[in-house]
Protein backbone atom coordinates (compact mmCIF):
# COMPACT_ATOMS: atom_id res chain seq x y z
CA UNK A 1 0.00 0.00 0.00
CA UNK A 2 1.47 3.35 -0.97
CA UNK A 3 1.32 6.24 1.48
CA UNK A 4 -2.01 7.96 1.00
CA UNK A 5 -2.34 11.54 -0.21
CA UNK A 6 -5.15 12.80 2.06
CA UNK A 7 -7.94 15.11 0.98
CA UNK A 8 -8.26 18.49 2.65
CA UNK A 9 -10.66 18.43 5.63
CA UNK A 10 -12.54 21.41 4.10
CA UNK A 11 -13.28 22.97 0.72
CA UNK A 12 -10.56 24.81 -1.20
CA UNK A 13 -12.29 28.15 -0.55
CA UNK A 14 -13.21 27.43 3.09
CA UNK A 15 -10.33 29.42 4.60
CA UNK A 16 -10.82 32.56 2.50
CA UNK A 17 -9.95 35.36 2.74
CA UNK A 18 -7.13 34.31 5.09
CA UNK A 19 -5.83 31.47 2.93
CA UNK A 20 -7.04 31.76 -0.66
CA UNK A 21 -8.29 28.82 -2.72
CA UNK A 22 -5.42 29.57 -5.09
CA UNK A 23 -2.91 29.06 -2.27
CA UNK A 24 -4.62 25.88 -1.06
CA UNK A 25 -4.82 24.52 -4.59
CA UNK A 26 -1.06 24.88 -4.98
CA UNK A 27 -0.05 24.14 -1.41
CA UNK A 28 -2.16 20.99 -1.04
CA UNK A 29 -2.54 19.93 -4.66
CA UNK A 30 1.06 20.54 -5.77
CA UNK A 31 3.41 20.78 -2.78
CA UNK A 32 1.80 18.25 -0.43
CA UNK A 33 0.92 15.89 -3.29
CA UNK A 34 4.50 16.20 -4.55
CA UNK A 35 5.97 15.10 -1.20
CA UNK A 36 3.71 12.04 -1.14
CA UNK A 37 4.44 11.13 -4.76
CA UNK A 38 8.22 11.51 -4.32
CA UNK A 39 8.05 9.47 -1.13
CA UNK A 40 6.10 6.66 -2.76
CA UNK A 41 8.47 6.46 -5.69
CA UNK A 42 11.51 6.53 -3.36
CA UNK A 43 10.25 3.72 -1.12
CA UNK A 44 8.92 1.49 -3.87
CA UNK A 45 10.68 -1.87 -3.67
CA UNK A 46 12.62 -0.93 -0.49
CA UNK A 47 12.28 -2.04 3.13
CA UNK A 48 10.26 1.13 3.77
CA UNK A 49 7.43 -0.04 1.55
CA UNK A 50 4.47 -1.09 3.69
CA UNK A 51 5.59 0.87 6.78
CA UNK A 52 3.33 3.51 8.32
CA UNK A 53 4.26 7.11 7.56
CA UNK A 54 5.42 7.61 11.17
CA UNK A 55 7.62 4.51 11.03
CA UNK A 56 9.18 5.71 7.76
CA UNK A 57 10.00 9.06 9.40
CA UNK A 58 11.81 7.40 12.31
CA UNK A 59 13.54 4.74 10.20
CA UNK A 60 14.71 7.14 7.49
CA UNK A 61 16.03 9.52 10.14
CA UNK A 62 17.88 6.70 11.92
CA UNK A 63 19.34 5.53 8.60
CA UNK A 64 20.27 9.08 7.47
CA UNK A 65 18.15 8.62 4.32
CA UNK A 66 17.65 12.34 3.88
CA UNK A 67 15.49 12.28 0.75
CA UNK A 68 13.04 9.75 2.16
CA UNK A 69 13.02 11.49 5.55
CA UNK A 70 12.34 14.93 4.05
CA UNK A 71 9.42 13.78 1.91
CA UNK A 72 7.94 11.58 4.65
CA UNK A 73 8.19 14.28 7.32
CA UNK A 74 6.77 16.91 4.97
CA UNK A 75 3.86 14.59 4.12
CA UNK A 76 3.14 14.13 7.84
CA UNK A 77 3.64 17.81 8.74
CA UNK A 78 1.26 18.98 6.01
CA UNK A 79 -1.55 16.60 6.99
CA UNK A 80 -1.17 17.84 10.57
CA UNK A 81 -1.13 21.46 9.35
CA UNK A 82 -4.43 21.13 7.43
CA UNK A 83 -6.08 19.95 10.64
CA UNK A 84 -4.49 22.84 12.54
CA UNK A 85 -6.64 25.20 10.48
CA UNK A 86 -10.43 25.42 10.41
CA UNK A 87 -13.05 27.71 8.86
CA UNK A 88 -14.55 27.77 12.38
CA UNK A 89 -11.18 28.47 14.02
CA UNK A 90 -9.63 31.49 15.66
CA UNK A 91 -10.68 32.87 19.02
CA UNK A 92 -9.13 31.52 22.20
CA UNK A 93 -8.22 28.08 23.49
CA UNK A 94 -10.79 26.40 25.72
CA UNK A 95 -10.86 23.79 28.45
CA UNK A 96 -7.79 22.13 29.99
CA UNK A 97 -5.51 23.37 27.19
CA UNK A 98 -6.56 26.95 27.95
CA UNK A 99 -5.52 26.39 31.59
CA UNK A 100 -2.16 24.94 30.50
CA UNK A 101 -1.54 27.92 28.19
CA UNK A 102 -2.40 30.37 30.94
CA UNK A 103 -0.07 28.56 33.38
CA UNK A 104 2.82 28.46 30.92
CA UNK A 105 2.49 31.77 29.04
CA UNK A 106 0.40 33.93 31.38
CA UNK A 107 -2.53 34.38 28.98
CA UNK A 108 -3.77 33.36 25.53
CA UNK A 109 -2.71 36.78 24.29
CA UNK A 110 0.84 36.34 25.55
CA UNK A 111 0.95 32.89 24.00
CA UNK A 112 -0.08 34.43 20.66
CA UNK A 113 2.69 37.04 20.90
CA UNK A 114 5.32 34.38 21.69
CA UNK A 115 4.09 32.06 18.95
CA UNK A 116 4.18 34.90 16.43
CA UNK A 117 7.69 35.91 17.50
CA UNK A 118 8.89 32.31 17.07
CA UNK A 119 7.24 32.02 13.63
CA UNK A 120 8.82 35.31 12.53
CA UNK A 121 12.23 34.32 13.86
CA UNK A 122 12.33 31.02 11.93
CA UNK A 123 15.01 31.78 9.33
CA UNK A 124 14.11 30.39 5.94
CA UNK A 125 11.74 27.44 5.62
CA UNK A 126 10.24 25.65 8.57
CA UNK A 127 7.41 25.14 10.98
CA UNK A 128 6.30 26.65 14.30
CA UNK A 129 4.57 24.28 16.72
CA UNK A 130 2.77 24.16 20.01
CA UNK A 131 3.81 20.87 21.56
CA UNK A 132 3.77 19.14 24.92
CA UNK A 133 6.59 17.12 26.37
CA UNK A 134 7.64 15.83 29.80
CA UNK A 135 8.23 19.42 30.88
CA UNK A 136 4.81 20.71 29.79
CA UNK A 137 3.65 22.69 26.79
CA UNK A 138 6.04 24.79 24.76
CA UNK A 139 6.52 26.59 21.45
CA UNK A 140 8.99 24.90 19.13
CA UNK A 141 10.39 25.90 15.75
CA UNK A 142 11.75 23.34 13.31
CA UNK A 143 13.67 23.92 10.08
CA UNK A 144 12.75 22.55 6.66
CA UNK A 145 11.06 19.15 7.12
CA UNK A 146 12.12 18.61 10.73
CA UNK A 147 9.29 17.51 13.02
CA UNK A 148 8.69 17.37 16.80
CA UNK A 149 7.98 13.62 16.48
CA UNK A 150 11.77 13.08 16.49
CA UNK A 151 12.01 14.80 19.88
CA UNK A 152 9.37 12.65 21.51
CA UNK A 153 7.09 15.68 21.80
CA UNK A 154 3.36 15.55 21.13
CA UNK A 155 2.38 18.16 18.52
CA UNK A 156 -0.76 20.11 19.40
CA UNK A 157 -0.89 22.46 16.42
CA UNK A 158 1.45 23.81 13.77
CA UNK A 159 1.95 26.69 11.37
CA UNK A 160 3.73 26.22 8.04
CA UNK A 161 6.14 29.14 7.57
CA UNK A 162 7.63 28.01 4.27
CA UNK A 163 7.16 30.82 1.76
CA UNK A 164 4.91 28.59 -0.37
CA UNK A 165 2.37 28.74 2.47
CA UNK A 166 1.80 32.48 2.19
CA UNK A 167 3.55 34.06 -0.78
CA UNK A 168 0.56 34.09 -3.16
CA UNK A 169 -1.63 35.82 -0.55
CA UNK A 170 0.81 37.90 1.47
CA UNK A 171 4.03 38.01 -0.61
CA UNK A 172 6.88 38.63 1.83
CA UNK A 173 4.63 39.70 4.73
CA UNK A 174 4.99 36.66 6.95
CA UNK A 175 3.78 38.73 9.92
CA UNK A 176 0.42 39.45 8.24
CA UNK A 177 0.03 35.74 7.40
CA UNK A 178 0.72 34.72 11.01
CA UNK A 179 -1.77 37.31 12.32
CA UNK A 180 -4.47 36.20 9.86
CA UNK A 181 -4.12 32.56 10.85
CA UNK A 182 -3.89 33.06 14.61
CA UNK A 183 -6.80 35.49 14.75
CA UNK A 184 -9.18 33.71 12.41
CA UNK A 185 -8.55 30.09 11.47
CA UNK A 186 -6.25 28.38 13.98
CA UNK A 187 -8.05 25.21 15.07
CA UNK A 188 -8.15 25.25 18.88
CA UNK A 189 -10.54 22.28 18.96
CA UNK A 190 -7.91 20.14 17.19
CA UNK A 191 -5.21 21.35 19.60
CA UNK A 192 -7.50 20.59 22.58
CA UNK A 193 -8.15 17.04 21.29
CA UNK A 194 -4.41 16.44 20.86
CA UNK A 195 -3.76 17.85 24.33
CA UNK A 196 -6.34 15.62 25.98
CA UNK A 197 -5.20 12.54 24.06
CA UNK A 198 -1.44 12.91 24.44
CA UNK A 199 -0.38 15.26 27.26
MN1 LIG B 1 3.97 23.67 3.08
PDB file of C-alpha atoms and ligand atoms in Angstrom, residues 27-28 31-32 35 74 77-78 81-82 126-127 160-166 177, ligand 1:
ATOM      1  CA  UNK A  27      -0.054  24.136  -1.409  1.00  0.00           C
ATOM      2  CA  UNK A  28      -2.159  20.994  -1.040  1.00  0.00           C
ATOM      3  CA  UNK A  31       3.409  20.776  -2.775  1.00  0.00           C
ATOM      4  CA  UNK A  32       1.795  18.253  -0.433  1.00  0.00           C
ATOM      5  CA  UNK A  35       5.970  15.102  -1.201  1.00  0.00           C
ATOM      6  CA  UNK A  74       6.771  16.913   4.972  1.00  0.00           C
ATOM      7  CA  UNK A  77       3.638  17.812   8.737  1.00  0.00           C
ATOM      8  CA  UNK A  78       1.255  18.977   6.010  1.00  0.00           C
ATOM      9  CA  UNK A  81      -1.133  21.455   9.350  1.00  0.00           C
ATOM     10  CA  UNK A  82      -4.428  21.133   7.430  1.00  0.00           C
ATOM     11  CA  UNK A 126      10.239  25.649   8.569  1.00  0.00           C
ATOM     12  CA  UNK A 127       7.408  25.143  10.982  1.00  0.00           C
ATOM     13  CA  UNK A 160       3.733  26.217   8.041  1.00  0.00           C
ATOM     14  CA  UNK A 161       6.139  29.143   7.574  1.00  0.00           C
ATOM     15  CA  UNK A 162       7.627  28.006   4.267  1.00  0.00           C
ATOM     16  CA  UNK A 163       7.165  30.820   1.755  1.00  0.00           C
ATOM     17  CA  UNK A 164       4.908  28.588  -0.372  1.00  0.00           C
ATOM     18  CA  UNK A 165       2.365  28.744   2.474  1.00  0.00           C
ATOM     19  CA  UNK A 166       1.795  32.484   2.185  1.00  0.00           C
ATOM     20  CA  UNK A 177       0.027  35.741   7.396  1.00  0.00           C
TER      21      UNK A 177
HETATM   22 MN1  LIG B   1       3.973  23.674   3.083  1.00  0.00          MN
END
